[in-house]
DNA sequence: ATAACAATGTTAATAAATTAACATAAAAAT
DNA sequence: ATTTTTATGTTAATTTATTAACATTGTTAT
């Protein structure tokens, strides 16, 4: 069930939820599709279509119940028991991610960081303990870590991915600028900041022409 | 010319180039479409189609000339004079980006960082000077900065975007988890790390079911 | 009451992106 | 020399994603 949601819909649901949580905090009980759309820079049709796909039905002329929709999106995208996450590489980017998540109520818990720098190993950062990369296999199994976020230097990308796979990781989010190879049973998402910047620069350039 | 390249093709060209630069360093002179494809986890057809779109033609049975292709991609996506870039928010993420780019030969130069923390203002980080956010308008104009990368805390996202727009920025890459509004003449690219992680977690979850 | 309005939900159409199919030709093998 | 192989380049088909069209219905206004 819900296995066939388009990738883009999954991404948007995550974003809708975040926007909705802010609305909830403000005490807003209902929201229209076009309000969600405006926040996300998309069309109201897109929003309604996504919500149709997850079978949520709002109230005519009142819009969607903020709380209900948050809960439904949670039922769809969160896993019931929660998922433990590790950060590979406690450099600037790794710490940035930890801070993003620190204190967030979330099914996703960053429970471990790994690094090779002895100064970092043994410390905790924003509540996340830093372990030696040598202990990766053991800690990942002990802590039942399912997802790894790779923020190591590019030269370590492949070796780190291999280690993660060996340790039985189920999903990898790779922020290094180097694509890595994993077996089919490991879900891999790669994001390249340099590419994003080059893309922005490209469109700035052609807008000038 | 080349204005109508698909967005996805632009992104891949950037990635091809990065892979090609590594090949060049290793002394490799030619490369096949399926080799590029393997690195990027896509199909060889995709690669050939992208190269067709930019009008590059390889040598039958020898593949593509690495150096020529790097140069052509540069001609397409780089702007001749180069583009100056600013980092808004010199926290962990901002510094991570600076380090990514430090020492890279690139048409894209990070020439300024901005922050509100007095301890940071006046210092340089990896060669990038940090200015007060109050001086944003002036510095952006003085240094002819065209692109801004937003790495400020979410609460500052909108205000920062507004400042950038007022200063005449042409493109924004927004790494805050909060979507911002900009006029049509400013190219906006948003990337949300939390969404990416939730997406990975989702696919890990459904692979288990 | 009735008409006009404003929102949802859904199907149909369009556009964007990917993949398949295949024609071509240089190189290698026979 | 001829055949086979192996790669490119391009058109066609398919799939995925977005947008348009419109039917429906509660609410408000007259």
GROMACS .gro file of C-alpha atoms (C1' of nucleotides) in nm:
model
  478
    1UNK     CA    1   0.000   0.000   0.000
    2UNK     CA    2   0.122   0.349  -0.091
    3UNK     CA    3   0.425   0.189  -0.249
    4UNK     CA    4   0.354   0.345  -0.583
    5UNK     CA    5   0.360   0.709  -0.487
    6UNK     CA    6   0.570   0.911  -0.730
    7UNK     CA    7   0.909   1.014  -0.596
    8UNK     CA    8   0.824   1.377  -0.637
    9UNK     CA    9   0.506   1.333  -0.439
   10UNK     CA   10   0.702   1.183  -0.150
   11UNK     CA   11   0.929   1.485  -0.148
   12UNK     CA   12   0.640   1.725  -0.154
   13UNK     CA   13   0.455   1.543   0.122
   14UNK     CA   14   0.758   1.590   0.344
   15UNK     CA   15   0.756   1.958   0.263
   16UNK     CA   16   0.381   1.996   0.309
   17UNK     CA   17   0.414   1.845   0.651
   18UNK     CA   18   0.685   2.086   0.752
   19UNK     CA   19   0.477   2.382   0.639
   20UNK     CA   20   0.174   2.237   0.816
   21UNK     CA   21   0.363   2.196   1.141
   22UNK     CA   22   0.439   2.566   1.136
   23UNK     CA   23   0.072   2.641   1.075
   24UNK     CA   24  -0.024   2.413   1.361
   25UNK     CA   25   0.210   2.596   1.596
   26UNK     CA   26   0.044   2.921   1.502
   27UNK     CA   27  -0.290   2.771   1.593
   28UNK     CA   28  -0.421   2.746   1.238
   29UNK     CA   29  -0.670   2.460   1.215
   30UNK     CA   30  -0.747   2.454   0.843
   31UNK     CA   31  -0.561   2.533   0.524
   32UNK     CA   32  -0.656   2.558   0.156
   33UNK     CA   33  -0.471   2.383  -0.121
   34UNK     CA   34  -0.376   2.717  -0.271
   35UNK     CA   35  -0.223   2.828   0.057
   36UNK     CA   36  -0.001   2.522   0.072
   37UNK     CA   37   0.078   2.575  -0.295
   38UNK     CA   38   0.187   2.931  -0.241
   39UNK     CA   39   0.429   2.837   0.035
   40UNK     CA   40   0.588   2.569  -0.181
   41UNK     CA   41   0.585   2.766  -0.508
   42UNK     CA   42   0.371   2.513  -0.683
   43UNK     CA   43   0.013   2.504  -0.807
   44UNK     CA   44  -0.293   2.423  -0.602
   45UNK     CA   45  -0.375   2.145  -0.847
   46UNK     CA   46  -0.045   1.981  -0.770
   47UNK     CA   47  -0.125   1.987  -0.401
   48UNK     CA   48  -0.473   1.846  -0.446
   49UNK     CA   49  -0.344   1.578  -0.675
   50UNK     CA   50  -0.081   1.471  -0.423
   51UNK     CA   51  -0.340   1.458  -0.147
   52UNK     CA   52  -0.571   1.261  -0.370
   53UNK     CA   53  -0.295   1.005  -0.417
   54UNK     CA   54  -0.268   0.949  -0.044
   55UNK     CA   55  -0.645   0.935  -0.013
   56UNK     CA   56  -0.690   1.238   0.205
   57UNK     CA   57  -1.010   1.423   0.159
   58UNK     CA   58  -1.062   1.775   0.286
   59UNK     CA   59  -1.372   1.971   0.359
   60UNK     CA   60  -1.531   2.157   0.075
   61UNK     CA   61  -1.480   2.528   0.116
   62UNK     CA   62  -1.298   2.485   0.447
   63UNK     CA   63  -0.988   2.323   0.310
   64UNK     CA   64  -0.780   2.064   0.488
   65UNK     CA   65  -0.759   1.996   0.857
   66UNK     CA   66  -0.401   2.076   0.947
   67UNK     CA   67  -0.365   1.827   1.224
   68UNK     CA   68  -0.530   1.540   1.042
   69UNK     CA   69  -0.320   1.596   0.735
   70UNK     CA   70   0.001   1.605   0.936
   71UNK     CA   71  -0.096   1.275   1.093
   72UNK     CA   72  -0.184   1.114   0.764
   73UNK     CA   73   0.140   1.221   0.600
   74UNK     CA   74   0.318   1.079   0.901
   75UNK     CA   75   0.137   0.748   0.855
   76UNK     CA   76   0.248   0.737   0.495
   77UNK     CA   77   0.610   0.842   0.509
   78UNK     CA   78   0.722   0.762   0.861
   79UNK     CA   79   0.797   0.412   0.972
   80UNK     CA   80   0.619   0.320   1.290
   81UNK     CA   81   0.921   0.229   1.500
   82UNK     CA   82   1.131   0.521   1.380
   83UNK     CA   83   1.458   0.493   1.194
   84UNK     CA   84   1.805   0.540   1.335
   85UNK     CA   85   2.049   0.742   1.129
   86UNK     CA   86   2.426   0.784   1.132
   87UNK     CA   87   2.640   1.068   1.005
   88UNK     CA   88   2.959   0.962   0.834
   89UNK     CA   89   3.209   1.242   0.868
   90UNK     CA   90   3.173   1.493   1.150
   91UNK     CA   91   3.307   1.787   0.956
   92UNK     CA   92   3.121   2.109   0.894
   93UNK     CA   93   2.854   1.948   0.684
   94UNK     CA   94   2.799   1.662   0.925
   95UNK     CA   95   2.762   1.901   1.214
   96UNK     CA   96   2.528   2.120   1.012
   97UNK     CA   97   2.299   1.824   0.960
   98UNK     CA   98   2.309   1.729   1.325
   99UNK     CA   99   2.208   2.079   1.423
  100UNK     CA  100   1.925   2.075   1.173
  101UNK     CA  101   1.785   1.771   1.345
  102UNK     CA  102   1.880   1.849   1.703
  103UNK     CA  103   1.571   1.871   1.918
  104UNK     CA  104   1.336   1.802   1.627
  105UNK     CA  105   1.059   1.564   1.711
  106UNK     CA  106   1.109   1.319   1.438
  107UNK     CA  107   1.088   0.952   1.358
  108UNK     CA  108   1.440   1.002   1.228
  109UNK     CA  109   1.699   1.000   1.500
  110UNK     CA  110   2.064   1.070   1.442
  111UNK     CA  111   2.212   0.833   1.694
  112UNK     CA  112   2.577   0.822   1.592
  113UNK     CA  113   2.848   1.010   1.411
  114UNK     CA  114   3.170   0.866   1.276
  115UNK     CA  115   3.505   1.024   1.206
  116UNK     CA  116   3.872   0.937   1.184
  117UNK     CA  117   3.993   1.243   1.373
  118UNK     CA  118   4.102   1.134   1.723
  119UNK     CA  119   4.012   1.477   1.863
  120UNK     CA  120   3.650   1.420   1.772
  121UNK     CA  121   3.616   1.054   1.862
  122UNK     CA  122   3.469   1.008   2.206
  123UNK     CA  123   3.304   1.349   2.218
  124UNK     CA  124   2.942   1.426   2.160
  125UNK     CA  125   2.815   1.704   1.934
  126UNK     CA  126   2.468   1.838   1.995
  127UNK     CA  127   2.396   1.518   2.177
  128UNK     CA  128   2.530   1.288   1.908
  129UNK     CA  129   2.825   1.070   2.009
  130UNK     CA  130   3.118   1.052   1.772
  131UNK     CA  131   3.273   0.710   1.717
  132UNK     CA  132   3.580   0.593   1.534
  133UNK     CA  133   3.514   0.489   1.175
  134UNK     CA  134   3.685   0.164   1.263
  135UNK     CA  135   3.392   0.076   1.486
  136UNK     CA  136   3.135   0.147   1.220
  137UNK     CA  137   3.033  -0.209   1.162
  138UNK     CA  138   2.978  -0.285   1.528
  139UNK     CA  139   2.798   0.037   1.620
  140UNK     CA  140   2.566   0.026   1.322
  141UNK     CA  141   2.455  -0.320   1.417
  142UNK     CA  142   2.435  -0.249   1.789
  143UNK     CA  143   2.231   0.065   1.743
  144UNK     CA  144   2.019  -0.075   1.463
  145UNK     CA  145   2.112   0.208   1.229
  146UNK     CA  146   1.932   0.186   0.898
  147UNK     CA  147   2.033   0.502   0.716
  148UNK     CA  148   2.371   0.667   0.669
  149UNK     CA  149   2.440   1.023   0.562
  150UNK     CA  150   2.776   1.053   0.395
  151UNK     CA  151   2.955   1.380   0.460
  152UNK     CA  152   3.310   1.255   0.433
  153UNK     CA  153   3.570   1.404   0.198
  154UNK     CA  154   3.532   1.288  -0.161
  155UNK     CA  155   3.834   1.064  -0.144
  156UNK     CA  156   3.672   0.857   0.128
  157UNK     CA  157   3.336   0.826  -0.041
  158UNK     CA  158   3.371   0.482  -0.192
  159UNK     CA  159   3.540   0.323   0.104
  160UNK     CA  160   3.279   0.462   0.339
  161UNK     CA  161   2.993   0.340   0.123
  162UNK     CA  162   3.148  -0.006   0.116
  163UNK     CA  163   3.181  -0.009   0.492
  164UNK     CA  164   2.818   0.096   0.531
  165UNK     CA  165   2.696  -0.171   0.296
  166UNK     CA  166   2.897  -0.436   0.477
  167UNK     CA  167   2.749  -0.323   0.806
  168UNK     CA  168   2.401  -0.382   0.663
  169UNK     CA  169   2.284  -0.026   0.608
  170UNK     CA  170   1.955   0.005   0.418
  171UNK     CA  171   1.974   0.355   0.278
  172UNK     CA  172   2.247   0.607   0.198
  173UNK     CA  173   2.224   0.978   0.144
  174UNK     CA  174   2.547   1.079  -0.024
  175UNK     CA  175   2.654   1.441   0.006
  176UNK     CA  176   3.003   1.388  -0.124
  177UNK     CA  177   3.057   1.508  -0.479
  178UNK     CA  178   3.154   1.156  -0.575
  179UNK     CA  179   2.894   0.902  -0.686
  180UNK     CA  180   2.923   0.570  -0.504
  181UNK     CA  181   2.816   0.219  -0.591
  182UNK     CA  182   2.586   0.015  -0.373
  183UNK     CA  183   2.390  -0.306  -0.428
  184UNK     CA  184   2.028  -0.287  -0.539
  185UNK     CA  185   1.889  -0.361  -0.196
  186UNK     CA  186   2.038  -0.041  -0.056
  187UNK     CA  187   1.848   0.273  -0.145
  188UNK     CA  188   2.085   0.544  -0.261
  189UNK     CA  189   2.016   0.914  -0.292
  190UNK     CA  190   2.291   1.142  -0.410
  191UNK     CA  191   2.301   1.516  -0.388
  192UNK     CA  192   2.573   1.731  -0.524
  193UNK     CA  193   2.604   2.087  -0.399
  194UNK     CA  194   2.848   2.189  -0.666
  195UNK     CA  195   2.605   2.082  -0.936
  196UNK     CA  196   2.327   2.282  -0.776
  197UNK     CA  197   2.541   2.591  -0.768
  198UNK     CA  198   2.652   2.543  -1.125
  199UNK     CA  199   2.291   2.506  -1.226
  200UNK     CA  200   2.194   2.833  -1.059
  201UNK     CA  201   2.489   3.003  -1.225
  202UNK     CA  202   2.384   2.864  -1.561
  203UNK     CA  203   2.035   3.004  -1.537
  204UNK     CA  204   2.165   3.336  -1.415
  205UNK     CA  205   2.390   3.342  -1.719
  206UNK     CA  206   2.120   3.263  -1.973
  207UNK     CA  207   1.882   3.512  -1.818
  208UNK     CA  208   2.143   3.773  -1.901
  209UNK     CA  209   2.163   3.681  -2.266
  210UNK     CA  210   2.164   2.935  -2.802
  211UNK     CA  211   2.157   2.635  -2.569
  212UNK     CA  212   1.884   2.805  -2.374
  213UNK     CA  213   1.650   2.515  -2.416
  214UNK     CA  214   1.854   2.244  -2.255
  215UNK     CA  215   1.645   2.041  -2.011
  216UNK     CA  216   1.714   2.117  -1.647
  217UNK     CA  217   1.815   1.761  -1.582
  218UNK     CA  218   2.063   1.774  -1.867
  219UNK     CA  219   2.228   2.081  -1.717
  220UNK     CA  220   2.270   1.898  -1.390
  221UNK     CA  221   2.417   1.595  -1.557
  222UNK     CA  222   2.656   1.800  -1.767
  223UNK     CA  223   2.795   1.948  -1.449
  224UNK     CA  224   2.843   1.599  -1.313
  225UNK     CA  225   2.991   1.461  -1.632
  226UNK     CA  226   3.245   1.737  -1.625
  227UNK     CA  227   3.347   1.660  -1.271
  228UNK     CA  228   3.394   1.293  -1.357
  229UNK     CA  229   3.585   1.389  -1.671
  230UNK     CA  230   3.820   1.613  -1.479
  231UNK     CA  231   3.916   1.320  -1.263
  232UNK     CA  232   3.977   1.112  -1.575
  233UNK     CA  233   4.189   1.389  -1.719
  234UNK     CA  234   4.403   1.401  -1.407
  235UNK     CA  235   4.462   1.031  -1.440
  236UNK     CA  236   4.580   1.089  -1.794
  237UNK     CA  237   4.284   0.926  -1.964
  238UNK     CA  238   4.232   1.080  -2.308
  239UNK     CA  239   3.912   0.912  -2.423
  240UNK     CA  240   3.601   0.778  -2.256
  241UNK     CA  241   3.298   0.582  -2.371
  242UNK     CA  242   2.941   0.682  -2.303
  243UNK     CA  243   2.889   0.367  -2.101
  244UNK     CA  244   3.187   0.452  -1.880
  245UNK     CA  245   3.043   0.792  -1.798
  246UNK     CA  246   2.707   0.628  -1.746
  247UNK     CA  247   2.843   0.378  -1.499
  248UNK     CA  248   3.003   0.648  -1.286
  249UNK     CA  249   2.678   0.844  -1.272
  250UNK     CA  250   2.446   0.544  -1.234
  251UNK     CA  251   2.258   0.621  -1.550
  252UNK     CA  252   2.233   0.463  -1.891
  253UNK     CA  253   2.471   0.514  -2.179
  254UNK     CA  254   2.179   0.628  -2.391
  255UNK     CA  255   2.112   0.908  -2.148
  256UNK     CA  256   2.471   1.022  -2.176
  257UNK     CA  257   2.472   1.012  -2.555
  258UNK     CA  258   2.143   1.195  -2.569
  259UNK     CA  259   2.271   1.472  -2.345
  260UNK     CA  260   2.585   1.508  -2.555
  261UNK     CA  261   2.377   1.513  -2.870
  262UNK     CA  262   2.181   1.804  -2.726
  263UNK     CA  263   2.496   2.007  -2.681
  264UNK     CA  264   2.615   1.909  -3.027
  265UNK     CA  265   2.921   1.720  -2.922
  266UNK     CA  266   3.022   1.439  -3.145
  267UNK     CA  267   3.265   1.171  -3.039
  268UNK     CA  268   3.473   0.932  -3.235
  269UNK     CA  269   3.314   0.610  -3.337
  270UNK     CA  270   3.460   0.324  -3.141
  271UNK     CA  271   3.703   0.549  -2.957
  272UNK     CA  272   3.448   0.735  -2.751
  273UNK     CA  273   3.471   1.096  -2.646
  274UNK     CA  274   3.781   1.307  -2.613
  275UNK     CA  275   3.796   1.390  -2.244
  276UNK     CA  276   3.959   1.727  -2.279
  277UNK     CA  277   3.741   1.847  -2.565
  278UNK     CA  278   3.428   1.746  -2.384
  279UNK     CA  279   3.532   1.922  -2.065
  280UNK     CA  280   3.592   2.236  -2.267
  281UNK     CA  281   3.263   2.214  -2.449
  282UNK     CA  282   3.066   2.163  -2.129
  283UNK     CA  283   3.249   2.465  -1.991
  284UNK     CA  284   3.145   2.670  -2.292
  285UNK     CA  285   2.785   2.573  -2.236
  286UNK     CA  286   2.741   2.606  -1.862
  287UNK     CA  287   3.006   2.852  -1.753
  288UNK     CA  288   2.974   3.219  -1.812
  289UNK     CA  289   3.278   3.369  -1.976
  290UNK     CA  290   3.363   3.628  -1.713
  291UNK     CA  291   3.295   3.398  -1.419
  292UNK     CA  292   3.035   3.456  -1.154
  293UNK     CA  293   3.087   3.583  -0.802
  294UNK     CA  294   2.906   3.409  -0.523
  295UNK     CA  295   2.826   3.496  -0.163
  296UNK     CA  296   2.748   3.271   0.131
  297UNK     CA  297   2.476   3.397   0.359
  298UNK     CA  298   2.535   3.254   0.701
  299UNK     CA  299   2.882   3.139   0.801
  300UNK     CA  300   2.769   2.853   1.019
  301UNK     CA  301   2.864   2.491   0.969
  302UNK     CA  302   2.689   2.459   0.638
  303UNK     CA  303   2.828   2.782   0.502
  304UNK     CA  304   3.178   2.681   0.596
  305UNK     CA  305   3.126   2.335   0.446
  306UNK     CA  306   3.041   2.495   0.114
  307UNK     CA  307   3.340   2.724   0.127
  308UNK     CA  308   3.569   2.431   0.187
  309UNK     CA  309   3.412   2.243  -0.102
  310UNK     CA  310   3.504   2.528  -0.332
  311UNK     CA  311   3.832   2.635  -0.176
  312UNK     CA  312   4.113   2.599  -0.423
  313UNK     CA  313   3.885   2.464  -0.695
  314UNK     CA  314   3.953   2.606  -1.036
  315UNK     CA  315   3.609   2.727  -1.116
  316UNK     CA  316   3.425   3.006  -1.289
  317UNK     CA  317   3.235   3.028  -0.965
  318UNK     CA  318   3.415   3.221  -0.698
  319UNK     CA  319   3.294   3.257  -0.344
  320UNK     CA  320   3.408   3.610  -0.275
  321UNK     CA  321   3.219   3.696   0.042
  322UNK     CA  322   3.046   3.551   0.343
  323UNK     CA  323   2.794   3.726   0.565
  324UNK     CA  324   2.696   3.670   0.925
  325UNK     CA  325   2.554   3.856   1.221
  326UNK     CA  326   2.796   3.708   1.474
  327UNK     CA  327   3.051   3.977   1.568
  328UNK     CA  328   3.312   3.710   1.639
  329UNK     CA  329   3.304   3.605   1.276
  330UNK     CA  330   3.276   3.943   1.110
  331UNK     CA  331   3.613   4.070   0.996
  332UNK     CA  332   3.774   3.728   0.984
  333UNK     CA  333   3.838   3.521   0.677
  334UNK     CA  334   3.757   3.154   0.648
  335UNK     CA  335   3.945   2.948   0.391
  336UNK     CA  336   4.024   3.273   0.218
  337UNK     CA  337   3.670   3.408   0.219
  338UNK     CA  338   3.616   3.731   0.413
  339UNK     CA  339   3.318   3.746   0.646
  340UNK     CA  340   3.118   4.070   0.646
  341UNK     CA  341   2.833   4.195   0.858
  342UNK     CA  342   2.491   4.121   0.716
  343UNK     CA  343   2.421   4.490   0.753
  344UNK     CA  344   2.670   4.559   0.477
  345UNK     CA  345   2.517   4.307   0.241
  346UNK     CA  346   2.373   4.558   0.001
  347UNK     CA  347   2.695   4.750  -0.038
  348UNK     CA  348   2.931   4.454  -0.064
  349UNK     CA  349   2.715   4.268  -0.314
  350UNK     CA  350   2.717   4.569  -0.541
  351UNK     CA  351   3.084   4.648  -0.491
  352UNK     CA  352   3.196   4.293  -0.557
  353UNK     CA  353   2.949   4.233  -0.838
  354UNK     CA  354   2.805   3.928  -0.666
  355UNK     CA  355   2.543   3.756  -0.878
  356UNK     CA  356   2.454   3.445  -0.680
  357UNK     CA  357   2.379   3.395  -0.311
  358UNK     CA  358   2.380   3.068  -0.120
  359UNK     CA  359   2.153   3.085   0.180
  360UNK     CA  360   2.273   2.888   0.480
  361UNK     CA  361   2.118   3.101   0.751
  362UNK     CA  362   1.886   2.963   1.021
  363UNK     CA  363   1.531   2.908   0.898
  364UNK     CA  364   1.396   3.207   1.087
  365UNK     CA  365   1.617   3.439   0.889
  366UNK     CA  366   1.539   3.290   0.551
  367UNK     CA  367   1.280   3.535   0.429
  368UNK     CA  368   1.455   3.845   0.553
  369UNK     CA  369   1.781   3.734   0.397
  370UNK     CA  370   1.617   3.661   0.063
  371UNK     CA  371   1.457   4.004   0.067
  372UNK     CA  372   1.791   4.168   0.136
  373UNK     CA  373   1.953   3.975  -0.147
  374UNK     CA  374   1.683   4.071  -0.391
  375UNK     CA  375   1.710   4.436  -0.291
  376UNK     CA  376   2.085   4.421  -0.346
  377UNK     CA  377   2.024   4.303  -0.699
  378UNK     CA  378   2.120   3.937  -0.673
  379UNK     CA  379   2.039   3.728  -0.982
  380UNK     CA  380   2.022   3.378  -0.842
  381UNK     CA  381   1.964   3.219  -0.502
  382UNK     CA  382   2.040   2.870  -0.381
  383UNK     CA  383   1.837   2.822  -0.067
  384UNK     CA  384   1.956   2.557   0.178
  385UNK     CA  385   1.732   2.666   0.461
  386UNK     CA  386   1.434   2.438   0.518
  387UNK     CA  387   1.206   2.734   0.456
  388UNK     CA  388   1.088   2.823   0.105
  389UNK     CA  389   1.138   3.190   0.021
  390UNK     CA  390   0.972   3.422  -0.227
  391UNK     CA  391   1.163   3.609  -0.491
  392UNK     CA  392   1.058   3.799  -0.803
  393UNK     CA  393   1.055   3.622  -1.139
  394UNK     CA  394   1.378   3.776  -1.256
  395UNK     CA  395   1.572   3.605  -0.978
  396UNK     CA  396   1.643   3.238  -1.036
  397UNK     CA  397   1.565   3.037  -0.726
  398UNK     CA  398   1.674   2.685  -0.646
  399UNK     CA  399   1.570   2.532  -0.318
  400UNK     CA  400   1.710   2.224  -0.157
  401UNK     CA  401   1.586   2.073   0.160
  402UNK     CA  402   1.809   1.827   0.342
  403UNK     CA  403   1.536   1.713   0.575
  404UNK     CA  404   1.318   1.618   0.282
  405UNK     CA  405   1.599   1.420   0.126
  406UNK     CA  406   1.653   1.227   0.445
  407UNK     CA  407   1.283   1.162   0.487
  408UNK     CA  408   1.272   1.037   0.132
  409UNK     CA  409   1.555   0.792   0.191
  410UNK     CA  410   1.385   0.676   0.510
  411UNK     CA  411   1.060   0.626   0.321
  412UNK     CA  412   1.216   0.402   0.062
  413UNK     CA  413   1.402   0.209   0.327
  414UNK     CA  414   1.071   0.156   0.498
  415UNK     CA  415   0.880   0.035   0.194
  416UNK     CA  416   1.164  -0.193   0.093
  417UNK     CA  417   1.106  -0.367   0.426
  418UNK     CA  418   0.738  -0.425   0.368
  419DA     C1'  419  -3.557   2.975  -0.238
  420DT     C1'  420  -3.233   3.059  -0.583
  421DA     C1'  421  -2.821   3.207  -0.789
  422DA     C1'  422  -2.344   3.292  -0.761
  423DC     C1'  423  -1.932   3.162  -0.561
  424DA     C1'  424  -1.537   2.908  -0.398
  425DA     C1'  425  -1.341   2.527  -0.278
  426DT     C1'  426  -1.242   2.007  -0.349
  427DG     C1'  427  -1.166   1.569  -0.626
  428DT     C1'  428  -1.090   1.348  -1.054
  429DT     C1'  429  -1.023   1.257  -1.534
  430DA     C1'  430  -0.811   1.409  -1.948
  431DA     C1'  431  -0.445   1.651  -2.190
  432DT     C1'  432   0.010   1.813  -2.216
  433DA     C1'  433   0.487   1.846  -2.129
  434DA     C1'  434   0.925   1.667  -1.964
  435DA     C1'  435   1.229   1.296  -1.905
  436DT     C1'  436   1.383   0.850  -1.999
  437DT     C1'  437   1.440   0.441  -2.255
  438DA     C1'  438   1.415   0.155  -2.659
  439DA     C1'  439   1.507   0.076  -3.136
  440DC     C1'  440   1.782   0.105  -3.498
  441DA     C1'  441   2.078   0.299  -3.871
  442DT     C1'  442   2.561   0.388  -3.939
  443DA     C1'  443   3.044   0.324  -3.962
  444DA     C1'  444   3.514   0.242  -3.797
  445DA     C1'  445   3.791  -0.130  -3.615
  446DA     C1'  446   3.894  -0.604  -3.536
  447DA     C1'  447   3.860  -1.077  -3.652
  448DT     C1'  448   3.826  -1.434  -3.975
  449DA     C1'  449   3.808  -0.916  -4.870
  450DT     C1'  450   3.430  -1.010  -4.585
  451DT     C1'  451   3.208  -1.059  -4.168
  452DT     C1'  452   3.144  -0.949  -3.702
  453DT     C1'  453   3.181  -0.653  -3.340
  454DT     C1'  454   3.127  -0.233  -3.094
  455DA     C1'  455   3.055   0.208  -3.045
  456DT     C1'  456   2.805   0.655  -3.179
  457DG     C1'  457   2.393   0.948  -3.317
  458DT     C1'  458   1.913   0.998  -3.379
  459DT     C1'  459   1.428   0.905  -3.410
  460DA     C1'  460   1.044   0.686  -3.201
  461DA     C1'  461   0.808   0.502  -2.799
  462DT     C1'  462   0.726   0.499  -2.333
  463DT     C1'  463   0.700   0.650  -1.884
  464DT     C1'  464   0.673   1.004  -1.541
  465DA     C1'  465   0.527   1.449  -1.397
  466DT     C1'  466   0.255   1.851  -1.444
  467DT     C1'  467  -0.125   2.120  -1.580
  468DA     C1'  468  -0.581   2.196  -1.759
  469DA     C1'  469  -1.064   2.104  -1.757
  470DC     C1'  470  -1.454   2.026  -1.534
  471DA     C1'  471  -1.804   1.802  -1.236
  472DT     C1'  472  -1.949   1.843  -0.761
  473DT     C1'  473  -2.113   2.055  -0.355
  474DG     C1'  474  -2.131   2.328   0.066
  475DT     C1'  475  -2.163   2.833   0.173
  476DT     C1'  476  -2.284   3.293   0.111
  477DA     C1'  477  -2.547   3.654  -0.094
  478DT     C1'  478  -2.952   3.820  -0.296
   0.00000   0.00000   0.00000
